[in-house]
PDB file of N, CA and C in Angstrom:
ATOM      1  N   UNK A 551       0.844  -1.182   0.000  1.00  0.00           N
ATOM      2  CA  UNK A 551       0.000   0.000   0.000  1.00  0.00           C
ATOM      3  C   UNK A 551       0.884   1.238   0.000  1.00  0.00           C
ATOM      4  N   UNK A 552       0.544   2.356  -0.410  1.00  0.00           N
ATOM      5  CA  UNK A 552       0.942   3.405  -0.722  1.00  0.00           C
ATOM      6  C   UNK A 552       1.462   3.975   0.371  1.00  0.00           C
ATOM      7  N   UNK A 553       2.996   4.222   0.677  1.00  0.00           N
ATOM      8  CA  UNK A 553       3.121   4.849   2.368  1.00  0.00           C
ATOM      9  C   UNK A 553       3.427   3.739   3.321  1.00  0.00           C
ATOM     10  N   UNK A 554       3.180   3.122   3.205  1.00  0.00           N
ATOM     11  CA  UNK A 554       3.246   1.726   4.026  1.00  0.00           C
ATOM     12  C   UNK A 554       5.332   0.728   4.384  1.00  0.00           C
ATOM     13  N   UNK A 555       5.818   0.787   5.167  1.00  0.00           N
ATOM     14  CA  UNK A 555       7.131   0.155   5.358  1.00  0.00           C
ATOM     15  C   UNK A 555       7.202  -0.938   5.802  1.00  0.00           C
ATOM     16  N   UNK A 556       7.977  -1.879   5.019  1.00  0.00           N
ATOM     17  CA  UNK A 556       8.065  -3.043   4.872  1.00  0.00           C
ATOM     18  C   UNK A 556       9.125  -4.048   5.104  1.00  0.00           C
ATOM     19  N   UNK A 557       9.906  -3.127   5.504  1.00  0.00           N
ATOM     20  CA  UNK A 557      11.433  -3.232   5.388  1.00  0.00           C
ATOM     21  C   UNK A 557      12.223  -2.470   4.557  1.00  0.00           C
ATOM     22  N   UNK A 558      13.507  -2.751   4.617  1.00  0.00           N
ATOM     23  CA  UNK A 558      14.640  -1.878   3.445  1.00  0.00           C
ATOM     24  C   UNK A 558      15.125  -3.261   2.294  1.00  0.00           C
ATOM     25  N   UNK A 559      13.863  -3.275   1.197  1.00  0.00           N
ATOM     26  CA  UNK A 559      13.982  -4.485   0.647  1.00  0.00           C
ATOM     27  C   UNK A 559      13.956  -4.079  -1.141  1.00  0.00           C
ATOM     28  N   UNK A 560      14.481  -4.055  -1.892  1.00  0.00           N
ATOM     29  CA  UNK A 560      13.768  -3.982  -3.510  1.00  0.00           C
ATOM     30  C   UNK A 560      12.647  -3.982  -3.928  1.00  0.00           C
ATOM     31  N   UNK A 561      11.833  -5.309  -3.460  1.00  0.00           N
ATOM     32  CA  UNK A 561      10.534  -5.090  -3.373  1.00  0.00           C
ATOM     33  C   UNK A 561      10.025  -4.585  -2.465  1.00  0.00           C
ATOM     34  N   UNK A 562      10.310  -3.920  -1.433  1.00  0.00           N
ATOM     35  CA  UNK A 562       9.532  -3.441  -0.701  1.00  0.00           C
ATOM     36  C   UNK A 562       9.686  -2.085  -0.541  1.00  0.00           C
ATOM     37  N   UNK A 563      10.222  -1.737  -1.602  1.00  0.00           N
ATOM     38  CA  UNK A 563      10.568  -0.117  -1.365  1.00  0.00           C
ATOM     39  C   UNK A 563       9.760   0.634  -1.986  1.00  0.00           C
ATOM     40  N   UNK A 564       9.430  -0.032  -3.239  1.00  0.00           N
ATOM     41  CA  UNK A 564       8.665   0.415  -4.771  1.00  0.00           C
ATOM     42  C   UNK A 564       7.098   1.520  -3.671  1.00  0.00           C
ATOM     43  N   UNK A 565       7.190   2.467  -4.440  1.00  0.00           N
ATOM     44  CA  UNK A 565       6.274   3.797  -4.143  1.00  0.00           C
ATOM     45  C   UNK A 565       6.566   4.002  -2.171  1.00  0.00           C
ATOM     46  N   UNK A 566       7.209   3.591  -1.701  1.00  0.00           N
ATOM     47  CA  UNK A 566       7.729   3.736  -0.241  1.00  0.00           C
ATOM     48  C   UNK A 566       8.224   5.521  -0.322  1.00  0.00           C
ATOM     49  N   UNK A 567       8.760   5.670  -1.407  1.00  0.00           N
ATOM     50  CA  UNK A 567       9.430   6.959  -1.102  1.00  0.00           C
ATOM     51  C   UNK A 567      10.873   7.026  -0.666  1.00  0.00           C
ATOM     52  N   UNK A 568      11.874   5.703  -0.702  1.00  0.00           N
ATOM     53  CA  UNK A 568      12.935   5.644  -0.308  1.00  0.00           C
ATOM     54  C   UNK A 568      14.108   4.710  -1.605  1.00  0.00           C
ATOM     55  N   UNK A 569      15.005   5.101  -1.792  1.00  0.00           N
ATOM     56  CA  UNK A 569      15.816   4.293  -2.753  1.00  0.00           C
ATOM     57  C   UNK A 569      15.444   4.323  -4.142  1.00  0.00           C
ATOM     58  N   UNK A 570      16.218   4.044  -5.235  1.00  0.00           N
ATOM     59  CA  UNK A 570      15.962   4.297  -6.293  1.00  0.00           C
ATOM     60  C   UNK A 570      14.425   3.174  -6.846  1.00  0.00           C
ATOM     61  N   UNK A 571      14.076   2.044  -6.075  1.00  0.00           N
ATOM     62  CA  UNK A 571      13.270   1.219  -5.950  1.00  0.00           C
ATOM     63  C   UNK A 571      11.999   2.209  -6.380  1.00  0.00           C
ATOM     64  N   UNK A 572      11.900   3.248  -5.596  1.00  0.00           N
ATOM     65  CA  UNK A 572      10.684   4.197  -5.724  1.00  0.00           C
ATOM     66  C   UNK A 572      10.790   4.793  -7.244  1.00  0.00           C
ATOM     67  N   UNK A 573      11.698   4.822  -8.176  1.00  0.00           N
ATOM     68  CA  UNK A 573      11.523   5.050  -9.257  1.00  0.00           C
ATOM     69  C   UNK A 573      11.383   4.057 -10.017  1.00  0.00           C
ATOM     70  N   UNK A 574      11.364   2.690  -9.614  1.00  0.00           N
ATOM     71  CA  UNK A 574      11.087   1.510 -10.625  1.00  0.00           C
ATOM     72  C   UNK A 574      12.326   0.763 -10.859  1.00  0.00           C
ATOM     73  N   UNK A 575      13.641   0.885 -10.474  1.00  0.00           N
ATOM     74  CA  UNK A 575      14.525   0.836 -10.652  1.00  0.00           C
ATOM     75  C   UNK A 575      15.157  -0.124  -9.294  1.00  0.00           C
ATOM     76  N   UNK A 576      15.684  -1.049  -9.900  1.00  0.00           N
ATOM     77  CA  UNK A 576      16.321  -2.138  -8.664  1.00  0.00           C
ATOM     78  C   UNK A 576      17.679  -1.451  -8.445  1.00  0.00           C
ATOM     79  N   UNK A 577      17.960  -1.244  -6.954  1.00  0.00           N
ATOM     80  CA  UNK A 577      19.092  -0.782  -7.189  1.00  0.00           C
ATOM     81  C   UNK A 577      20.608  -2.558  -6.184  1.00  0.00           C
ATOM     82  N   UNK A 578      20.026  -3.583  -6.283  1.00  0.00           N
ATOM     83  CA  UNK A 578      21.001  -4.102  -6.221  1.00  0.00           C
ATOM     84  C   UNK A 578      21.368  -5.394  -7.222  1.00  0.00           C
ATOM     85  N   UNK A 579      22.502  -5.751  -7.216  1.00  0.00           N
ATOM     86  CA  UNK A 579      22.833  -6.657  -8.334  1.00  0.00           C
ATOM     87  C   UNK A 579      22.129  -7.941  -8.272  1.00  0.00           C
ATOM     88  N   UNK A 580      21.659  -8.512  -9.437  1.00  0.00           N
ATOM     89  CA  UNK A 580      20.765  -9.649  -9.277  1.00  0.00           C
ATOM     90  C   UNK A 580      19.563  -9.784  -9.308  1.00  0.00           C
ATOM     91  N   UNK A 581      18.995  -8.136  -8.870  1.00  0.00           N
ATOM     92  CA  UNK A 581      17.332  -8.145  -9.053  1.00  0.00           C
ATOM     93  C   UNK A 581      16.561  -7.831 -10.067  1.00  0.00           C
ATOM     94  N   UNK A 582      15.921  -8.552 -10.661  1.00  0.00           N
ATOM     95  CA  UNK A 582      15.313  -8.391 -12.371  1.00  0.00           C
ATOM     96  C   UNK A 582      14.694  -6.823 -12.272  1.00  0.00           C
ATOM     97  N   UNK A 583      15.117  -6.280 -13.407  1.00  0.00           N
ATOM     98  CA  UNK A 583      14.328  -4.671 -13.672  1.00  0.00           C
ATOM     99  C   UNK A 583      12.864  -4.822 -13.617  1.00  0.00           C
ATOM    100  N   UNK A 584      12.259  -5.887 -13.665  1.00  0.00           N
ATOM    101  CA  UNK A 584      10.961  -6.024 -13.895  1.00  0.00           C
ATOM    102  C   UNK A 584      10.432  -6.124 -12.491  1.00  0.00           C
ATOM    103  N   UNK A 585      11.107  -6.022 -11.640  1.00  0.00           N
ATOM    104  CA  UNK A 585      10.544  -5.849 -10.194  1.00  0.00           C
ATOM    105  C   UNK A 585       9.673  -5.205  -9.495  1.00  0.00           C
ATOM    106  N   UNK A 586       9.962  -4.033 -10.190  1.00  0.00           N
ATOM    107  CA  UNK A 586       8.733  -2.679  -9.746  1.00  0.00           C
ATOM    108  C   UNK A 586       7.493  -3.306 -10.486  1.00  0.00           C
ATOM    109  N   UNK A 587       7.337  -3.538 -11.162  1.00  0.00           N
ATOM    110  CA  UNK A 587       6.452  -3.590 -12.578  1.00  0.00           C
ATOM    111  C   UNK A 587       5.563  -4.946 -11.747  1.00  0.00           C
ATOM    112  N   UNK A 588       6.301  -5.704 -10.771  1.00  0.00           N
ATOM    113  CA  UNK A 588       5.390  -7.173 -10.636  1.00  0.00           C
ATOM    114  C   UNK A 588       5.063  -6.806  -9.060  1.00  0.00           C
ATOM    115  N   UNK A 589       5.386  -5.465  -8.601  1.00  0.00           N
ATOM    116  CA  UNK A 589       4.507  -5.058  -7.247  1.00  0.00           C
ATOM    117  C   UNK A 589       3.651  -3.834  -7.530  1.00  0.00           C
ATOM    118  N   UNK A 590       2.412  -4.054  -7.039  1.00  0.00           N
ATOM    119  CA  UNK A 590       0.898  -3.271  -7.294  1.00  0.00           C
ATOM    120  C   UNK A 590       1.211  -2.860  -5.754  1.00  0.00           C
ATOM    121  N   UNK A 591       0.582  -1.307  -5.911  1.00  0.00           N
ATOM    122  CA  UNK A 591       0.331  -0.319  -5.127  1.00  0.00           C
ATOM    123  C   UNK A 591      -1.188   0.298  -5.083  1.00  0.00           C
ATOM    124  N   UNK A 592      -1.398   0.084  -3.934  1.00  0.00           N
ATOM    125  CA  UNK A 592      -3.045   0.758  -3.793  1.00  0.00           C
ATOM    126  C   UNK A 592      -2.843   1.650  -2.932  1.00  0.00           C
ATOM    127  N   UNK A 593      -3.779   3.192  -2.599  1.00  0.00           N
ATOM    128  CA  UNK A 593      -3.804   3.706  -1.494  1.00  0.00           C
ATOM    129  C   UNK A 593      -4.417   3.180  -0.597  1.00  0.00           C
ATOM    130  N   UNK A 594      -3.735   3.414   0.486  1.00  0.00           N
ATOM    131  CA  UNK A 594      -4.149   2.313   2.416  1.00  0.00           C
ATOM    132  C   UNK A 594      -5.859   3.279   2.612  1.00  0.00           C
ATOM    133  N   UNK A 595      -6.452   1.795   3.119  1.00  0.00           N
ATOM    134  CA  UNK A 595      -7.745   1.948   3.548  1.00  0.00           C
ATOM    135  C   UNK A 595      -9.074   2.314   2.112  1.00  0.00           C
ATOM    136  N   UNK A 596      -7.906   1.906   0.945  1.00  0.00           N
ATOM    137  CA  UNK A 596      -9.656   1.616  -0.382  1.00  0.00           C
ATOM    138  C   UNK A 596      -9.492   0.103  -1.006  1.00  0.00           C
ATOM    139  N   UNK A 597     -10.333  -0.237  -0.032  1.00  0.00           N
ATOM    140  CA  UNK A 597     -10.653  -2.204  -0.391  1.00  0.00           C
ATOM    141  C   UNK A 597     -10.929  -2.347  -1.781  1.00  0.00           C
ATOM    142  N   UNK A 598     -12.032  -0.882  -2.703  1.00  0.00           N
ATOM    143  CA  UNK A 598     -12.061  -1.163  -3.939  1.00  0.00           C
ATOM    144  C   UNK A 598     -11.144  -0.891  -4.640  1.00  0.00           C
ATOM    145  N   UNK A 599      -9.851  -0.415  -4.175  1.00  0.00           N
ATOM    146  CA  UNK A 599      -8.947  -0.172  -5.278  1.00  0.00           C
ATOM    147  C   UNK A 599      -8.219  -1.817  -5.318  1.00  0.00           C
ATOM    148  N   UNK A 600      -8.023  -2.421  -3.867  1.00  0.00           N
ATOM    149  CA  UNK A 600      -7.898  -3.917  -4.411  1.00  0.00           C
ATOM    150  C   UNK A 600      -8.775  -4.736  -4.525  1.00  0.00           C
ATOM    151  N   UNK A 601      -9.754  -4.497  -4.941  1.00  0.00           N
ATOM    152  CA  UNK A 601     -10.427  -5.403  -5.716  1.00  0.00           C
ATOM    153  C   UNK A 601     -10.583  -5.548  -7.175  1.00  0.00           C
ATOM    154  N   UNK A 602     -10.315  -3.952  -7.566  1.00  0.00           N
ATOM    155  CA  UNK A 602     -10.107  -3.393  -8.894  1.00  0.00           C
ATOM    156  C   UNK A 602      -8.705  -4.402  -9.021  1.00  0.00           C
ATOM    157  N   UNK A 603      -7.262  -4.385  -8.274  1.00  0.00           N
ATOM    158  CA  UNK A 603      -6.406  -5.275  -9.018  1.00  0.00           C
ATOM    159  C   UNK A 603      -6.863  -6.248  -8.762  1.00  0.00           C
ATOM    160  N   UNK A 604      -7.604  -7.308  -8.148  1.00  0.00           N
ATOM    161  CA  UNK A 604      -7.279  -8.939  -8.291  1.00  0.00           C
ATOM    162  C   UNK A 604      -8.692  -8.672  -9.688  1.00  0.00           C
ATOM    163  N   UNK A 605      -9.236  -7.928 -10.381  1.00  0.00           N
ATOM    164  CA  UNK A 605     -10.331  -7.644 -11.345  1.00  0.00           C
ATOM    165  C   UNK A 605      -9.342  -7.514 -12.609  1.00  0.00           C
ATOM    166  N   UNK A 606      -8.083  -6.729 -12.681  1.00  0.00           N
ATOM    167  CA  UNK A 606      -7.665  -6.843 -13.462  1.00  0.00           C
ATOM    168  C   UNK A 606      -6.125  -7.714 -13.601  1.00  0.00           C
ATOM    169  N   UNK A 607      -5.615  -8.250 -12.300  1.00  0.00           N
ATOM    170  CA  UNK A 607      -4.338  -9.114 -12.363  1.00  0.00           C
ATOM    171  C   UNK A 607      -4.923 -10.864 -11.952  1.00  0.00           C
ATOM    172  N   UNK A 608      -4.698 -11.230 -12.828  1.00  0.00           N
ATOM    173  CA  UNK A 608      -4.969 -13.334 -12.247  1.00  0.00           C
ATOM    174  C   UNK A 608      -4.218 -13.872 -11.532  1.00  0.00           C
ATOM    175  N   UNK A 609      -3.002 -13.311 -10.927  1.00  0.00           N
ATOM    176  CA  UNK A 609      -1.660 -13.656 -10.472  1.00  0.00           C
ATOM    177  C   UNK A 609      -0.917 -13.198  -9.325  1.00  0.00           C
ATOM    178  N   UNK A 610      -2.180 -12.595  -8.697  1.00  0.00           N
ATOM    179  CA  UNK A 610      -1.702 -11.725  -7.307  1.00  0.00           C
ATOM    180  C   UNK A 610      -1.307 -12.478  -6.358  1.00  0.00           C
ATOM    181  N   UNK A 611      -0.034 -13.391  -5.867  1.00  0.00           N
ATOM    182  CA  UNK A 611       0.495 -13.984  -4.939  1.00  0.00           C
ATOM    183  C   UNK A 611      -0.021 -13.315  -3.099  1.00  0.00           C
ATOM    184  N   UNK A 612      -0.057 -11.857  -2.931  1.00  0.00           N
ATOM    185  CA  UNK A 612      -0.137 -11.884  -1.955  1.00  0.00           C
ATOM    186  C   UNK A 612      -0.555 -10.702  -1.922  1.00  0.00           C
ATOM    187  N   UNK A 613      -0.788 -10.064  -0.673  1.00  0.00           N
ATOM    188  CA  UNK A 613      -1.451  -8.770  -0.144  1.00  0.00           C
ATOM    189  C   UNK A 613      -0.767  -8.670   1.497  1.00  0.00           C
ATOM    190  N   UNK A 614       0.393  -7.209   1.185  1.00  0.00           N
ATOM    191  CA  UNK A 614       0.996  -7.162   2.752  1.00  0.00           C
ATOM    192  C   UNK A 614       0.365  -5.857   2.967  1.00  0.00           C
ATOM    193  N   UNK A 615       0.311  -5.718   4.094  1.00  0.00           N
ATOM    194  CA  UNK A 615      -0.599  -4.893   4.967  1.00  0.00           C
ATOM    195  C   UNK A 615      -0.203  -4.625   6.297  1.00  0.00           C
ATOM    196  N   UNK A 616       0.206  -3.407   6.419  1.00  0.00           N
ATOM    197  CA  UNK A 616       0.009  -3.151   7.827  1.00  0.00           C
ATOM    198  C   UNK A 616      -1.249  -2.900   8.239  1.00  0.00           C
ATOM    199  N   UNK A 617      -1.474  -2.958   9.578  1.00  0.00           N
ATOM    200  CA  UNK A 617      -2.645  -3.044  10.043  1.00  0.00           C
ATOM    201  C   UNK A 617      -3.385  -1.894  10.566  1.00  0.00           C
ATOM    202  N   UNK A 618      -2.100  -1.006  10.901  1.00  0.00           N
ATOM    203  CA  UNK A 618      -2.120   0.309  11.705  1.00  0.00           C
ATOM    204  C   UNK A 618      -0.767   0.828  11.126  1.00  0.00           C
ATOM    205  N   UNK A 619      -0.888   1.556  10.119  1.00  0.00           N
ATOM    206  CA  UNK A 619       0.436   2.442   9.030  1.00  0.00           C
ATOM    207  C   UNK A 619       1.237   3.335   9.971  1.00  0.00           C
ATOM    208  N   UNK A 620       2.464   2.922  10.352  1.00  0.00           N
ATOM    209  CA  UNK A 620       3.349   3.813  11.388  1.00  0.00           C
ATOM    210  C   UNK A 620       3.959   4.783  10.756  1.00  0.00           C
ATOM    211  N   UNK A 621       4.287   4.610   9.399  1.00  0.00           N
ATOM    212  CA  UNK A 621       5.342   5.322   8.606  1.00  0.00           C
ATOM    213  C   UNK A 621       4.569   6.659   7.954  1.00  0.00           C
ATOM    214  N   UNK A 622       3.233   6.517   8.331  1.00  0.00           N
ATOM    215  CA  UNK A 622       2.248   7.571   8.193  1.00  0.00           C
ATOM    216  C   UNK A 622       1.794   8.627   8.971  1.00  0.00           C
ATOM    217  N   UNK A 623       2.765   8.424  10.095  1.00  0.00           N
ATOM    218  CA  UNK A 623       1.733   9.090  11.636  1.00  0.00           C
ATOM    219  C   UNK A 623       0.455   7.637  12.321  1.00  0.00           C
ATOM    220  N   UNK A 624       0.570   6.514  12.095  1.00  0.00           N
ATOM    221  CA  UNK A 624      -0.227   5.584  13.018  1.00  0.00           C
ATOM    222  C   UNK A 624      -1.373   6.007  12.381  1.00  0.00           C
ATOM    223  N   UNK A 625      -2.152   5.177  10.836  1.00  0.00           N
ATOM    224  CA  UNK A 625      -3.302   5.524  10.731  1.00  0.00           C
ATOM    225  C   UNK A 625      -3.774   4.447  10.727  1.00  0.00           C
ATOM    226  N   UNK A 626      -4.886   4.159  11.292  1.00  0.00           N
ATOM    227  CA  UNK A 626      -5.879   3.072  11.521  1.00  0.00           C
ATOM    228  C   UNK A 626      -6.247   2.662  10.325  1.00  0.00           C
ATOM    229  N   UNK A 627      -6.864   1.587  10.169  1.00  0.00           N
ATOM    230  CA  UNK A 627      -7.734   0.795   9.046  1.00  0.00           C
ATOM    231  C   UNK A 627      -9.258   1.657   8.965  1.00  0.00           C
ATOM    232  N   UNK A 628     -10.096   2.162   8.319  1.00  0.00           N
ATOM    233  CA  UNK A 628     -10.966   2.010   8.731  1.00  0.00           C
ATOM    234  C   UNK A 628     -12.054   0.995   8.882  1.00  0.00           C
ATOM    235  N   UNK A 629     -12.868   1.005   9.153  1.00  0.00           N
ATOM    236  CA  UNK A 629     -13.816   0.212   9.840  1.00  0.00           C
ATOM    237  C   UNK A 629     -14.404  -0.856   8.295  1.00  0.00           C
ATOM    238  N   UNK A 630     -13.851  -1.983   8.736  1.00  0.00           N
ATOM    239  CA  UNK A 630     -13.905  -3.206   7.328  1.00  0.00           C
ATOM    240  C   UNK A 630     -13.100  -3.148   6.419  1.00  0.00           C
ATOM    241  N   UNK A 631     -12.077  -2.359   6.889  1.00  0.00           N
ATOM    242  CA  UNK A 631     -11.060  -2.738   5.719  1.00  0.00           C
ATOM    243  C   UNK A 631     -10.411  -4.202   5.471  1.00  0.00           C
ATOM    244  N   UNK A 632      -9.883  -4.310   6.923  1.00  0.00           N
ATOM    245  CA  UNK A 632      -8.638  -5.446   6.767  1.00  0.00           C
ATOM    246  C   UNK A 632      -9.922  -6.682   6.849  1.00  0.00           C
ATOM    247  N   UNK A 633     -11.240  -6.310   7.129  1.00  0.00           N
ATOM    248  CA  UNK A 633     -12.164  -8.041   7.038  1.00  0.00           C
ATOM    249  C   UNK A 633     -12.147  -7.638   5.036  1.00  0.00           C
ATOM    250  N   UNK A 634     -12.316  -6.775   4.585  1.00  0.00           N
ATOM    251  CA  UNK A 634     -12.256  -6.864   3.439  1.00  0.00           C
ATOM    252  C   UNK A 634     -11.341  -7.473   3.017  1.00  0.00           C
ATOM    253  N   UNK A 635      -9.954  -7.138   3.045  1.00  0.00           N
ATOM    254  CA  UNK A 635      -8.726  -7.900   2.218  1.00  0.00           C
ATOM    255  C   UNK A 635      -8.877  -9.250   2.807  1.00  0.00           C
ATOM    256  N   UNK A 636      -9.011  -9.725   3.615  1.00  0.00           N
ATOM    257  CA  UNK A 636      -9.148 -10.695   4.312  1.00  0.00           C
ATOM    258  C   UNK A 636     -10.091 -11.739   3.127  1.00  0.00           C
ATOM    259  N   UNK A 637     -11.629 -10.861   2.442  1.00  0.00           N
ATOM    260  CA  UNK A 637     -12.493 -11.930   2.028  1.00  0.00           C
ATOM    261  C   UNK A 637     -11.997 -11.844   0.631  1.00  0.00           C
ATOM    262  N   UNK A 638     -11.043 -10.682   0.282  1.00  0.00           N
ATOM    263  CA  UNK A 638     -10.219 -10.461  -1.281  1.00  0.00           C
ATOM    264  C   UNK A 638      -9.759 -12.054  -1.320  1.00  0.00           C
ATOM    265  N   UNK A 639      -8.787 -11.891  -0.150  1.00  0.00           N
ATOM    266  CA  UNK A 639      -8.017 -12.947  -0.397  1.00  0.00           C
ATOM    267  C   UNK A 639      -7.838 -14.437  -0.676  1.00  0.00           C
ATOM    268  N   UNK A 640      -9.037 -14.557   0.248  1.00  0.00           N
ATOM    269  CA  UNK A 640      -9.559 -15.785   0.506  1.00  0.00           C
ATOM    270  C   UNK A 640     -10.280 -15.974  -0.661  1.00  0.00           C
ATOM    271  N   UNK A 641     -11.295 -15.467  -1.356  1.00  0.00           N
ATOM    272  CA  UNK A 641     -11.875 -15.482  -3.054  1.00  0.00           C
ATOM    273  C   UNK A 641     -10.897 -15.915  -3.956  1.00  0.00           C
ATOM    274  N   UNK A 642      -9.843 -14.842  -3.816  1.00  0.00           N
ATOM    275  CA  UNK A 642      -8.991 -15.284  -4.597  1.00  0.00           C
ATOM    276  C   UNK A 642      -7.437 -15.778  -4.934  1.00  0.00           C
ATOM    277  N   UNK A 643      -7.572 -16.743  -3.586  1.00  0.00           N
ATOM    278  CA  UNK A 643      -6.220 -17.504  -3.347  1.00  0.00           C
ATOM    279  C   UNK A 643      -5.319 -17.267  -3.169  1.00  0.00           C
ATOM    280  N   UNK A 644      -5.093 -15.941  -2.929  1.00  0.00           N
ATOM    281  CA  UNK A 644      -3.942 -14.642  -2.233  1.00  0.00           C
ATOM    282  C   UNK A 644      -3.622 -15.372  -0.792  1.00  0.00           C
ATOM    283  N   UNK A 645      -2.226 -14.866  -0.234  1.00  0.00           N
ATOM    284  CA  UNK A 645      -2.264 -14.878   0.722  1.00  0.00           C
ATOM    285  C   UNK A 645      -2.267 -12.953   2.046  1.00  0.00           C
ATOM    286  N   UNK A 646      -3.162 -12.972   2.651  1.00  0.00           N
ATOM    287  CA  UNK A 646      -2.824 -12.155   3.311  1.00  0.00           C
ATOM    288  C   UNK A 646      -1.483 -11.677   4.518  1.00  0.00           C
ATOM    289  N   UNK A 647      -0.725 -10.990   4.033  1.00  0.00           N
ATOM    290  CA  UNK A 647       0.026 -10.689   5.119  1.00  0.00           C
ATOM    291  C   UNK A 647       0.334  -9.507   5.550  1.00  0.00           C
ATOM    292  N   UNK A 648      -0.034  -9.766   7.352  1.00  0.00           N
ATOM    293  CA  UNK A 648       0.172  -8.615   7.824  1.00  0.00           C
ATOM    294  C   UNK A 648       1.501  -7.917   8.824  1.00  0.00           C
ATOM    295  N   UNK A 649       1.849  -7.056   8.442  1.00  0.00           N
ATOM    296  CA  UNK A 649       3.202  -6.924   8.965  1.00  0.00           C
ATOM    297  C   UNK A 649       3.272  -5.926   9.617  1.00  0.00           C
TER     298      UNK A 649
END
């Protein structure tokens, strides 16, 4: 999710706002350029924006999520979000993870 920290990872940097990762760009040796390109970004707390991707991707391995966004100022879920990703996931064979 958009804003959201995940670690200091390649994939986990992409739209974070940190490392060249945030421009699409792997910055260590070994990691396919196509990296950015195979992680989807939604803004935190719109269930329909992921539902819109598993609507348009067949191949969504997973959904990480914080639960309560620290790297934001501590913003809450609102109310049915995370049971939402929760029934995303479960529909469609994702795994949810929350970190």
């Amino acid at each position: 999710f958009e804003g959201c920290y995940h670690g200091h990872g390649d994939s986990l940097l992409v739209k974070a706002g940190s490392g060249v990762a945030t421009l699409g760009l792997p910055d260590s040796p070994g990691v396919p350029a196509s990296l950015a390109q195979h992680t989807l970004t939604v803004p935190f707390n719109d269930a329909t924006s992921v539902a819109d991707l598993f609507k348009q991707h067949d191949d969504i391995a997973a959904i990480i999520v914080e639960p309560v966004v620290g790297n934001m100022g501590c913003v809450p879920p609102r109310e049915g979000f995370l049971q939402a990703l929760r029934e995303l996931t479960t529909r469609h064979g994702a795994l949810l993870i929350c970190d």
